[in-house]
Coordinates of C-alpha atoms and ligand atoms in Angstrom, one line a residue:
X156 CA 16.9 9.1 3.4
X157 CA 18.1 7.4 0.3
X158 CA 19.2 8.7 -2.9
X159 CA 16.6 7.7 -5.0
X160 CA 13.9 10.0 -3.6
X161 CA 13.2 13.1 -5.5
X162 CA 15.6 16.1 -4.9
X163 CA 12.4 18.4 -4.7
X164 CA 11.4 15.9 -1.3
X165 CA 14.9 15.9 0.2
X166 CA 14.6 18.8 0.6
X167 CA 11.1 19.2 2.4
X168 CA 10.9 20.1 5.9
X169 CA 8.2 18.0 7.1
X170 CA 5.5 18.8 10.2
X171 CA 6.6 18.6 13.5
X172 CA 3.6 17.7 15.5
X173 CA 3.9 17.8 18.9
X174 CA 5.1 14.6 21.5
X175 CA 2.7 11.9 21.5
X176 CA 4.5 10.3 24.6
X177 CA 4.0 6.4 25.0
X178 CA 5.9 5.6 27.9
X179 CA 5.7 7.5 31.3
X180 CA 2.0 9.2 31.6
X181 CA 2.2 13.1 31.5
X182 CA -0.3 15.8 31.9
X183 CA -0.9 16.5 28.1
X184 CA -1.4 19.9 27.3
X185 CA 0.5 20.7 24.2
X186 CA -1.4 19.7 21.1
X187 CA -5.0 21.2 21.8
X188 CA -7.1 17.8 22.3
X189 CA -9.9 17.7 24.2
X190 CA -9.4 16.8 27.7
X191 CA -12.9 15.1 27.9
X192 CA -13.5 11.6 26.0
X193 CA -15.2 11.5 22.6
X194 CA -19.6 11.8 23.4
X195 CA -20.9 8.5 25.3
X196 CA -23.0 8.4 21.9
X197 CA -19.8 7.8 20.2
X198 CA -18.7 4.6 22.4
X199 CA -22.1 3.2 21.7
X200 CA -22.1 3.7 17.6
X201 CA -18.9 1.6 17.7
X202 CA -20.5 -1.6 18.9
X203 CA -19.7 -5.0 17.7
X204 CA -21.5 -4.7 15.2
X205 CA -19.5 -2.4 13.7
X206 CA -16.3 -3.8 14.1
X207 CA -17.8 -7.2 12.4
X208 CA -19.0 -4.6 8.9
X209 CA -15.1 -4.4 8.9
X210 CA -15.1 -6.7 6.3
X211 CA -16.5 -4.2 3.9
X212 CA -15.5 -0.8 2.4
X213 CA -16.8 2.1 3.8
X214 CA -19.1 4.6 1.4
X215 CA -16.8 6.4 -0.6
X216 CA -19.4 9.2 -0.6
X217 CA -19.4 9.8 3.3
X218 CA -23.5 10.3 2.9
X219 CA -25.1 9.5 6.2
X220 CA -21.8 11.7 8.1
X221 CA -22.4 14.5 5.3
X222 CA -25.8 14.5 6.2
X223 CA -25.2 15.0 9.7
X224 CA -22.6 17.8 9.7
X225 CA -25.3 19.5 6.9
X226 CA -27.8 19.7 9.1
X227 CA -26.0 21.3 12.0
X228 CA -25.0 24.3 10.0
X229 CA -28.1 24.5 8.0
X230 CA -26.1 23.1 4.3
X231 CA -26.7 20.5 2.0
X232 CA -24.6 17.5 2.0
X233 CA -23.3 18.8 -1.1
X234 CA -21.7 21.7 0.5
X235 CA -20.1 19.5 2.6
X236 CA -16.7 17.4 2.4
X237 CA -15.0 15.5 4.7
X238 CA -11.2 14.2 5.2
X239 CA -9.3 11.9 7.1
X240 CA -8.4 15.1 9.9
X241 CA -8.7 18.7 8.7
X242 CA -4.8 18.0 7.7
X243 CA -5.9 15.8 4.8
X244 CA -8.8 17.9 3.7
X245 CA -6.2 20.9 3.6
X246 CA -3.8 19.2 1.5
X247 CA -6.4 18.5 -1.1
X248 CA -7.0 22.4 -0.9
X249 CA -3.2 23.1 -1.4
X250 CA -3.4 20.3 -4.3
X251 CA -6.6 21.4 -6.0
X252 CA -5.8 25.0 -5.8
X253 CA -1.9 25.7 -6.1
X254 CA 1.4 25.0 -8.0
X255 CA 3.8 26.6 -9.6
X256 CA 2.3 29.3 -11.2
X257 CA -0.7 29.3 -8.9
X258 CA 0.5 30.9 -5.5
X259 CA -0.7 31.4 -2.1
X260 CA -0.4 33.6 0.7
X261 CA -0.1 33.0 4.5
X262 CA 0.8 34.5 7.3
X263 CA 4.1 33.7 8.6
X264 CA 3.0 32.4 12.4
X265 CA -0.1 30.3 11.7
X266 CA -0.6 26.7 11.6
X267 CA 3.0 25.2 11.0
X268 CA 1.3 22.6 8.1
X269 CA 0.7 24.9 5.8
X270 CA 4.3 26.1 4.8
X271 CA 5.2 22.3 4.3
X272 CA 1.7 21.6 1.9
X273 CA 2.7 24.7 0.0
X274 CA 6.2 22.8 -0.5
X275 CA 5.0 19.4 -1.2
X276 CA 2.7 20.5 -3.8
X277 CA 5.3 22.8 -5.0
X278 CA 3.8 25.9 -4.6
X279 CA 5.8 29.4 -4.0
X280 CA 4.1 30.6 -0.9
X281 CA 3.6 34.7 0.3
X282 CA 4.3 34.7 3.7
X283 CA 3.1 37.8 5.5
X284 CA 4.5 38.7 8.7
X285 CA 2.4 39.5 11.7
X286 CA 2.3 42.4 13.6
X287 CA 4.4 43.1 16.6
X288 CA 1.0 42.3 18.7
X289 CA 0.6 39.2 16.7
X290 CA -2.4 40.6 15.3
X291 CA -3.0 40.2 11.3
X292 CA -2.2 43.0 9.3
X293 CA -5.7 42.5 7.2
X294 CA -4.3 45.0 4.7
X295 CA -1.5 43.2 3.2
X296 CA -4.3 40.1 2.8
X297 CA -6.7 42.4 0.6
X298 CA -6.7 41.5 -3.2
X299 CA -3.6 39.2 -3.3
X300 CA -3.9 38.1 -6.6
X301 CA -3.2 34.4 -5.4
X302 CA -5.4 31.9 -3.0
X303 CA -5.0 33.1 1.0
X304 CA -5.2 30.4 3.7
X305 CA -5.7 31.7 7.3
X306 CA -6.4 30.1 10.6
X307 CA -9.2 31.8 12.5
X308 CA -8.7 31.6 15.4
X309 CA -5.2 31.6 14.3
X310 CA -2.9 29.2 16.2
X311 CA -0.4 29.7 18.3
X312 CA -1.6 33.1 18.9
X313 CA -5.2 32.2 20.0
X314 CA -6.4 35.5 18.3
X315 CA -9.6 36.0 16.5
X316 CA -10.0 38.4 13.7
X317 CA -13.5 40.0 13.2
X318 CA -16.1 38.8 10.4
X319 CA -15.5 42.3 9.2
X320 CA -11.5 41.7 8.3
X321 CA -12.7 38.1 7.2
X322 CA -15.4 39.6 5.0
X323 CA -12.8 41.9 3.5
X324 CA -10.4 39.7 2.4
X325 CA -13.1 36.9 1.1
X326 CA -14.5 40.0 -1.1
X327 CA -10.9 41.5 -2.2
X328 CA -9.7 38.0 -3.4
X329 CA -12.8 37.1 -5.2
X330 CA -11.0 35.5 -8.1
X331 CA -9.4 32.9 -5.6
X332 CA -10.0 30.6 -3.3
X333 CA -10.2 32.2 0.1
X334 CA -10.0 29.1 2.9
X335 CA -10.4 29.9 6.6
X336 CA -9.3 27.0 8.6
X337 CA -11.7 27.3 12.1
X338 CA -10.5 24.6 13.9
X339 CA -10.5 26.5 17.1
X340 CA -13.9 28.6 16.0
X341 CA -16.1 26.5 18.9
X342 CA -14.1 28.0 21.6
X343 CA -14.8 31.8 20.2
X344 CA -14.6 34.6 17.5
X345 CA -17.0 34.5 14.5
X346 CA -17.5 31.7 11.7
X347 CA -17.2 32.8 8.3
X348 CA -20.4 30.6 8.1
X349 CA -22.8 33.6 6.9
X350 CA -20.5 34.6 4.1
X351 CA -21.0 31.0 2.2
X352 CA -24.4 32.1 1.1
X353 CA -22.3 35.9 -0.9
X354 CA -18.8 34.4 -1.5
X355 CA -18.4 31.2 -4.3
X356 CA -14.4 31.5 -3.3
X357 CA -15.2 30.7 0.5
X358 CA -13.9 27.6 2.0
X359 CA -14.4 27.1 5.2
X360 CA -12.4 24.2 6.9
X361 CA -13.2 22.5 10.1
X362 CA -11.7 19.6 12.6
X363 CA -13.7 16.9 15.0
X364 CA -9.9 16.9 16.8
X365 CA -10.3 19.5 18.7
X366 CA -14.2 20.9 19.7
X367 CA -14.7 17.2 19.9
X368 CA -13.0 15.0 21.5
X369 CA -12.2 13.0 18.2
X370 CA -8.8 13.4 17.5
X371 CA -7.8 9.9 17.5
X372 CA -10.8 9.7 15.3
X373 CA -9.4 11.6 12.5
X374 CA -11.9 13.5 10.7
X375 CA -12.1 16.6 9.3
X376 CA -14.4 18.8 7.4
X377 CA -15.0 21.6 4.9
X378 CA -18.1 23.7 4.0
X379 CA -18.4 25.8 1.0
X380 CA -20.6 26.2 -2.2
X381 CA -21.2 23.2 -4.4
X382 CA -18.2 23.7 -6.6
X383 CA -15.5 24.2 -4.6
X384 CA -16.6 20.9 -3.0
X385 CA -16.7 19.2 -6.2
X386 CA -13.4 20.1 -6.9
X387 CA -12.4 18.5 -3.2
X388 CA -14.4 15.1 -4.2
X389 CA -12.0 15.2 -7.2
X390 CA -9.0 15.5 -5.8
X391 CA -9.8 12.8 -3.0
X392 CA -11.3 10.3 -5.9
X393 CA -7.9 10.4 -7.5
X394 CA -6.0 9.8 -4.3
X395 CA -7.7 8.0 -1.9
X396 CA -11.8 7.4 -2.2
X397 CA -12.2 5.9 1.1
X398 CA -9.9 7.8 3.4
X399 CA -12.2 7.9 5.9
X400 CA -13.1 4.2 7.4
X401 CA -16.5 3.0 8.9
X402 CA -15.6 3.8 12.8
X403 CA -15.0 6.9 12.2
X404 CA -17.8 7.9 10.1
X405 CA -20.3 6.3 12.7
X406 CA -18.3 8.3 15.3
X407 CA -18.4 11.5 13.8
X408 CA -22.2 11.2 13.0
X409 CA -23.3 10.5 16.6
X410 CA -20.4 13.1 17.7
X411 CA -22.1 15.8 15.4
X412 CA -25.1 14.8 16.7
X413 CA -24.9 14.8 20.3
X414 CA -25.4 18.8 21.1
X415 CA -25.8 18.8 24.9
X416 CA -22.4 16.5 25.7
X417 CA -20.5 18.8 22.9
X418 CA -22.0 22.6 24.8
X419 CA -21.3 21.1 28.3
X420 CA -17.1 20.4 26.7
X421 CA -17.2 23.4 25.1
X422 CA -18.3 25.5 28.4
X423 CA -16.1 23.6 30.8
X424 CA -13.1 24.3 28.3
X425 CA -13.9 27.8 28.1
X426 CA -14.5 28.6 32.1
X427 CA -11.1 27.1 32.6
X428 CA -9.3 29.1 30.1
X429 CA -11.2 32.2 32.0
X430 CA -9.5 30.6 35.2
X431 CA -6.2 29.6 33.9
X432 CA -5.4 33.3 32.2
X433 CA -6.2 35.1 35.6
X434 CA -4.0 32.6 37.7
X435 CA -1.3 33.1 35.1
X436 CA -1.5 36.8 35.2
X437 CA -1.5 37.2 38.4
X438 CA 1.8 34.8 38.4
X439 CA 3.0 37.9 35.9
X440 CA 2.6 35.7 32.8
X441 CA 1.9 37.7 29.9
X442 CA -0.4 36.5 26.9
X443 CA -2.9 37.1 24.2
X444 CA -6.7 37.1 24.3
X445 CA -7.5 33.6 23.4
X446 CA -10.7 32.5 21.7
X447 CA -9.2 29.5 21.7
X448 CA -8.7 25.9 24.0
X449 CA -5.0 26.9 24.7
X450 CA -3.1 30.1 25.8
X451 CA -0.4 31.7 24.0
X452 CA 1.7 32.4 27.4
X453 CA 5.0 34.2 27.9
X454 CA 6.2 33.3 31.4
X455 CA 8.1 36.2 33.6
X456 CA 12.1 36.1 33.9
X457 CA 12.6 32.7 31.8
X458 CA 12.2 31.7 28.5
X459 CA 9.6 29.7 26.5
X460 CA 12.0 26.6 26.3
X461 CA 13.2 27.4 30.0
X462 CA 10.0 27.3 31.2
X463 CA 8.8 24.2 28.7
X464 CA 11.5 22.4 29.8
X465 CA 11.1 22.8 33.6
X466 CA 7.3 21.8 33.0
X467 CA 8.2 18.2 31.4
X468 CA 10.7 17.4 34.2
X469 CA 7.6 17.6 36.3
X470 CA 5.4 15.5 34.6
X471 CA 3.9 18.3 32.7
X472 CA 3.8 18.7 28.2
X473 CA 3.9 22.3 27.2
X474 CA 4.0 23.0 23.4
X475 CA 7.3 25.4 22.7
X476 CA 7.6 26.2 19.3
X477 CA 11.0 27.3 17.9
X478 CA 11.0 30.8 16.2
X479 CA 13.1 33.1 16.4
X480 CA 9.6 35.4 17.0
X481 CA 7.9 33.0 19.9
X482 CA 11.3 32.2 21.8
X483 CA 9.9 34.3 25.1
X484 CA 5.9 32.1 24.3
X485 CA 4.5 28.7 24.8
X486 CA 1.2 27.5 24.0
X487 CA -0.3 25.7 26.8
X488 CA -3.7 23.7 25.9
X489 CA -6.5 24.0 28.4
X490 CA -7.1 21.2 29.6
X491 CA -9.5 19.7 33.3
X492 CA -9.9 21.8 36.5
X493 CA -7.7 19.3 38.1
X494 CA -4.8 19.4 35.2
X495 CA -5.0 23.1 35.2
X496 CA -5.1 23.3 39.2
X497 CA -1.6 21.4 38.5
X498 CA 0.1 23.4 36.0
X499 CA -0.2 26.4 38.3
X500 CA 0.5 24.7 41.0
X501 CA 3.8 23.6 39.5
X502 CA 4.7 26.9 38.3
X503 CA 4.9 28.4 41.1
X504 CA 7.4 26.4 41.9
X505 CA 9.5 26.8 38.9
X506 CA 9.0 30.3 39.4
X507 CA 10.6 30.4 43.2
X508 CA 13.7 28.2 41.4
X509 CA 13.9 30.8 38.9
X510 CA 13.5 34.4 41.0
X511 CA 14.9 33.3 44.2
Ligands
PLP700 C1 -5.1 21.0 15.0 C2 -5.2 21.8 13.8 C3 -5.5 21.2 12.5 C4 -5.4 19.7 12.3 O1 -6.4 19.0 12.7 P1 -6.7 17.5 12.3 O2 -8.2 17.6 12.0 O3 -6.4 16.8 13.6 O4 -5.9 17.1 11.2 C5 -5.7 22.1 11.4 N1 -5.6 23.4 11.6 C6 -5.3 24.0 12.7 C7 -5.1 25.5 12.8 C8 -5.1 23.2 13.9 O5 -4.7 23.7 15.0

């Protein structure tokens, strides 16, 4: 760091994303891609063709790729916006919505990005606790007085909170922007999609990184009324107009597109996370309900880092996140039959090293 960057930035704590490993090939499971390539539709949308359009800029509009998410949920393209990842199209939220004198309130274990938007932008977030469960303590969300931002599913806890709780706190906050962030919401629990139609303060935020298979792809989405959406374009249109490139706009239309390859992932992913939870209880593993395409696992007699660690020695990448409140957890992405056939596999024998 040198000394001529701004005080307010030496002192940000950036992300942490998890290990992108380039060297010796592990079994991936700790940042929640797809284990399944992107939809053959995809690999033919990227032709040669294409690549030789390179040449010019991509619409700054997003139409066509608009178009296509709008028509799966039954919007207009003007309710949708899209962003280089769902990280991008969140800091435009935290941007458009908060500073200073605007706050925000999350919960304290969530998604990890928000914290550092809410300091890059300068805004003084609320952090709310969980409960002991790891549940959300909905009352504490109802009529903040400032913008909320939850994750629902949240992440790394893989629970779901009911349309109900979601409904509540869309209605109690009405004079702020309310933004669910449902990147895990293909894998289970209930989209806040019917409340667009009641709520002008509902912004619903989405990922292609995840559901699928486009992580690489970066693309990301949100869906909400008209202006909220305008306010997004705004924000992007003074920062970067074409932040998402050709490729990936082609990608993500044929990806959105492409319903029978994305229902067979989605099933697969979800009878394995059936599988994997009852082989890891029955290994005396302890863990949360997940609606989600990772489990938020506690492993018997070690630690989360013990039990991470032991993992990557054998080949394996878990996702430990250090906090004081997760130290006994690790989240552990679902990934194929054969991967998950593996990480049990290998556990058991880290658990006979471990209770001898
Ligand atoms: C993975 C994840 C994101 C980021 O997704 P990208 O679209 O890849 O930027 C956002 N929110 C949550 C809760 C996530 O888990």
């Amino acid at each position: 760091m040198s000394d001529f960057l701004l005080p307010r930035l030496q002192a940000l704590e950036p992300y942490v994303p998890g290990e992108q490993p380039q060297g010796r090939s592990f079994i991936k499971l700790n940042t929640n891609e797809s284990p399944f390539p992107p939809s053959p539709r995809v690999l033919e949308a990227l032709s040669r063709e294409k690549i030789a359009q390179l040449n010019l800029y991509p619409d700054p509009l997003a139409y066509e790729l608009r178009k296509a998410i709008a028509a799966e949920y039954g919007l207009a393209p003007e309710q949708v916006f899209v962003g280089n990842g769902s990280d991008e199209v969140l800091g435009f939220a935290f941007l458009a919505y908060g500073d200073n004198a605007h706050p925000v309130t999350i919960p304290e274990i969530s998604y990890g990005f928000y914290k550092v938007f809410a300091q890059l932008f300068g805004i003084a977030p609320t952090v709310i606790p969980l409960n002991a469960d790891f549940t959300l303590p909905v009352e504490k969300f109802l009529a903040t007085g400032t913008s909320v931002v939850l994750a629902n599913p949240n992440a790394p806890t893989a629970l779901a909170l009911p349309l109900q709780d979601i409904e509540r706190i869309v209605q109690t906050n009405a004079g702020h922007v309310v933004l669910i962030d449902e990147a895990y919401i293909d894998f289970g629990g209930e989209s806040a999609l019917p409340l667009l139609e009641k709520y002008p303060n509902l912004l619903i935020v989405r990922t292609y990184s995840k559901s699928r298979s486009l992580a690489g792809g970066r693309l990301g989405y949100a869906l909400g009324n008209q202006p909220l959406i305008e306010d997004l374009e705004r924000v992007k249109s003074s920062f970067h107009p074409y932040s998402i490139n050709s490729l990936t706009m082609a990608a993500g239309i044929q990806a959105m597109k492409d319903k029978g390859y994305f229902a067979a992932c989605l099933e697969d992913i979800i009878r394995q996370r059936q599988e994997m939870a009852k082989a890891l209880k029955a290994l005396d593993f302890k863990m949360t309900d997940s609606a989600t395409n990772f489990l938020f696992a506690s492993p018997p007699g070690m630690s989360g880092q013990d039990y991470y660690q032991r993992l990557k020695e054998r080949g394996i990448l878990v996702r430990y996140l250090s906090h004081p409140k997760l130290e006994s957890y690790v989240r552990i992405t679902i990934g194929t039959k054969a991967q998950m056939e593996q990480l049990i596999a290998e556990t058991k024998e880290i658990l006979k090293e471990v209770q001898p």
